[in-house]
Amino acid sequence: MLKKELNLDSELKVGPSGSFIVEVDGKPVVKKESFGFPTDQQIVEAVAKTVGGPSAPASS
């Protein structure tokens, strides 16, 4: 999803059970809330804001 929307490579790292954190340069930018995971759009927007890219994903 990040490659398609922002042309960024990503890496999946296994963490403790139940955790979900998206980091950019070691800094958390979005994480799982108490009752659910962030949407794809929320992840792309949070990463884009951090790296200075477009604030909304491109249309499919």
mmCIF file with all atom_site columns, C-alpha atoms in Angstrom:
data_model
loop_
_atom_site.group_PDB
_atom_site.id
_atom_site.type_symbol
_atom_site.label_atom_id
_atom_site.label_alt_id
_atom_site.label_comp_id
_atom_site.label_asym_id
_atom_site.label_entity_id
_atom_site.label_seq_id
_atom_site.pdbx_PDB_ins_code
_atom_site.Cartn_x
_atom_site.Cartn_y
_atom_site.Cartn_z
_atom_site.occupancy
_atom_site.B_iso_or_equiv
_atom_site.pdbx_formal_charge
_atom_site.auth_seq_id
_atom_site.auth_comp_id
_atom_site.auth_asym_id
_atom_site.auth_atom_id
_atom_site.pdbx_PDB_model_num
ATOM 1  C CA . MET A 1 1  ? 0.000   0.000   0.000  1.00 0.00 ? 1  MET A CA 1
ATOM 2  C CA . LEU A 1 2  ? 2.779   2.499   0.839  1.00 0.00 ? 2  LEU A CA 1
ATOM 3  C CA . LYS A 1 3  ? 4.655   1.589   -2.342 1.00 0.00 ? 3  LYS A CA 1
ATOM 4  C CA . LYS A 1 4  ? 1.567   2.172   -4.501 1.00 0.00 ? 4  LYS A CA 1
ATOM 5  C CA . GLU A 1 5  ? 0.357   5.383   -2.833 1.00 0.00 ? 5  GLU A CA 1
ATOM 6  C CA . LEU A 1 6  ? 3.629   7.084   -1.822 1.00 0.00 ? 6  LEU A CA 1
ATOM 7  C CA . ASN A 1 7  ? 6.304   5.129   -3.734 1.00 0.00 ? 7  ASN A CA 1
ATOM 8  C CA . LEU A 1 8  ? 7.923   4.129   -0.422 1.00 0.00 ? 8  LEU A CA 1
ATOM 9  C CA . ASP A 1 9  ? 9.382   0.783   0.548  1.00 0.00 ? 9  ASP A CA 1
ATOM 10 C CA . SER A 1 10 ? 8.240   -0.715  3.844  1.00 0.00 ? 10 SER A CA 1
ATOM 11 C CA . GLU A 1 11 ? 9.353   -3.493  6.129  1.00 0.00 ? 11 GLU A CA 1
ATOM 12 C CA . LEU A 1 12 ? 7.205   -5.729  8.332  1.00 0.00 ? 12 LEU A CA 1
ATOM 13 C CA . LYS A 1 13 ? 8.648   -6.461  11.755 1.00 0.00 ? 13 LYS A CA 1
ATOM 14 C CA . VAL A 1 14 ? 6.958   -8.970  14.035 1.00 0.00 ? 14 VAL A CA 1
ATOM 15 C CA . GLY A 1 15 ? 6.118   -7.504  17.438 1.00 0.00 ? 15 GLY A CA 1
ATOM 16 C CA . PRO A 1 16 ? 4.317   -8.601  20.573 1.00 0.00 ? 16 PRO A CA 1
ATOM 17 C CA . SER A 1 17 ? 0.930   -10.230 20.076 1.00 0.00 ? 17 SER A CA 1
ATOM 18 C CA . GLY A 1 18 ? -1.810  -7.696  19.452 1.00 0.00 ? 18 GLY A CA 1
ATOM 19 C CA . SER A 1 19 ? 0.481   -4.767  18.689 1.00 0.00 ? 19 SER A CA 1
ATOM 20 C CA . PHE A 1 20 ? 0.366   -2.734  15.483 1.00 0.00 ? 20 PHE A CA 1
ATOM 21 C CA . ILE A 1 21 ? 2.610   0.306   15.110 1.00 0.00 ? 21 ILE A CA 1
ATOM 22 C CA . VAL A 1 22 ? 3.695   2.070   11.928 1.00 0.00 ? 22 VAL A CA 1
ATOM 23 C CA . GLU A 1 23 ? 7.021   3.859   12.333 1.00 0.00 ? 23 GLU A CA 1
ATOM 24 C CA . VAL A 1 24 ? 8.945   6.241   10.080 1.00 0.00 ? 24 VAL A CA 1
ATOM 25 C CA . ASP A 1 25 ? 12.656  6.478   10.899 1.00 0.00 ? 25 ASP A CA 1
ATOM 26 C CA . GLY A 1 26 ? 11.974  4.805   14.254 1.00 0.00 ? 26 GLY A CA 1
ATOM 27 C CA . LYS A 1 27 ? 9.216   7.233   15.263 1.00 0.00 ? 27 LYS A CA 1
ATOM 28 C CA . PRO A 1 28 ? 5.645   5.915   15.684 1.00 0.00 ? 28 PRO A CA 1
ATOM 29 C CA . VAL A 1 29 ? 3.220   7.709   13.343 1.00 0.00 ? 29 VAL A CA 1
ATOM 30 C CA . VAL A 1 30 ? 0.102   5.546   13.757 1.00 0.00 ? 30 VAL A CA 1
ATOM 31 C CA . LYS A 1 31 ? -0.830  2.594   15.941 1.00 0.00 ? 31 LYS A CA 1
ATOM 32 C CA . LYS A 1 32 ? -3.662  0.274   16.835 1.00 0.00 ? 32 LYS A CA 1
ATOM 33 C CA . GLU A 1 33 ? -6.319  1.863   18.990 1.00 0.00 ? 33 GLU A CA 1
ATOM 34 C CA . SER A 1 34 ? -8.093  0.056   21.832 1.00 0.00 ? 34 SER A CA 1
ATOM 35 C CA . PHE A 1 35 ? -10.842 -1.387  19.650 1.00 0.00 ? 35 PHE A CA 1
ATOM 36 C CA . GLY A 1 36 ? -9.458  -1.595  16.152 1.00 0.00 ? 36 GLY A CA 1
ATOM 37 C CA . PHE A 1 37 ? -6.736  -1.200  13.600 1.00 0.00 ? 37 PHE A CA 1
ATOM 38 C CA . PRO A 1 38 ? -6.177  1.984   11.565 1.00 0.00 ? 38 PRO A CA 1
ATOM 39 C CA . THR A 1 39 ? -7.531  1.917   8.025  1.00 0.00 ? 39 THR A CA 1
ATOM 40 C CA . ASP A 1 40 ? -5.232  1.795   5.005  1.00 0.00 ? 40 ASP A CA 1
ATOM 41 C CA . GLN A 1 41 ? -6.089  5.444   4.329  1.00 0.00 ? 41 GLN A CA 1
ATOM 42 C CA . GLN A 1 42 ? -5.194  6.491   7.887  1.00 0.00 ? 42 GLN A CA 1
ATOM 43 C CA . ILE A 1 43 ? -1.828  4.729   7.591  1.00 0.00 ? 43 ILE A CA 1
ATOM 44 C CA . VAL A 1 44 ? -1.001  6.313   4.225  1.00 0.00 ? 44 VAL A CA 1
ATOM 45 C CA . GLU A 1 45 ? -2.032  9.773   5.447  1.00 0.00 ? 45 GLU A CA 1
ATOM 46 C CA . ALA A 1 46 ? 0.030   9.482   8.657  1.00 0.00 ? 46 ALA A CA 1
ATOM 47 C CA . VAL A 1 47 ? 3.140   8.346   6.772  1.00 0.00 ? 47 VAL A CA 1
ATOM 48 C CA . ALA A 1 48 ? 2.646   10.986  4.050  1.00 0.00 ? 48 ALA A CA 1
ATOM 49 C CA . LYS A 1 49 ? 2.380   13.724  6.674  1.00 0.00 ? 49 LYS A CA 1
ATOM 50 C CA . THR A 1 50 ? 5.584   12.519  8.323  1.00 0.00 ? 50 THR A CA 1
ATOM 51 C CA . VAL A 1 51 ? 7.647   12.268  5.123  1.00 0.00 ? 51 VAL A CA 1
ATOM 52 C CA . GLY A 1 52 ? 6.182   15.420  3.559  1.00 0.00 ? 52 GLY A CA 1
ATOM 53 C CA . GLY A 1 53 ? 4.277   13.639  0.798  1.00 0.00 ? 53 GLY A CA 1
ATOM 54 C CA . PRO A 1 54 ? 0.712   14.194  -0.412 1.00 0.00 ? 54 PRO A CA 1
ATOM 55 C CA . SER A 1 55 ? -1.799  14.242  2.432  1.00 0.00 ? 55 SER A CA 1
ATOM 56 C CA . ALA A 1 56 ? -4.327  11.948  0.757  1.00 0.00 ? 56 ALA A CA 1
ATOM 57 C CA . PRO A 1 57 ? -3.844  8.713   -1.179 1.00 0.00 ? 57 PRO A CA 1
ATOM 58 C CA . ALA A 1 58 ? -4.212  8.747   -4.953 1.00 0.00 ? 58 ALA A CA 1
ATOM 59 C CA . SER A 1 59 ? -7.443  7.474   -6.451 1.00 0.00 ? 59 SER A CA 1
ATOM 60 C CA . SER A 1 60 ? -7.499  3.868   -7.595 1.00 0.00 ? 60 SER A CA 1
#
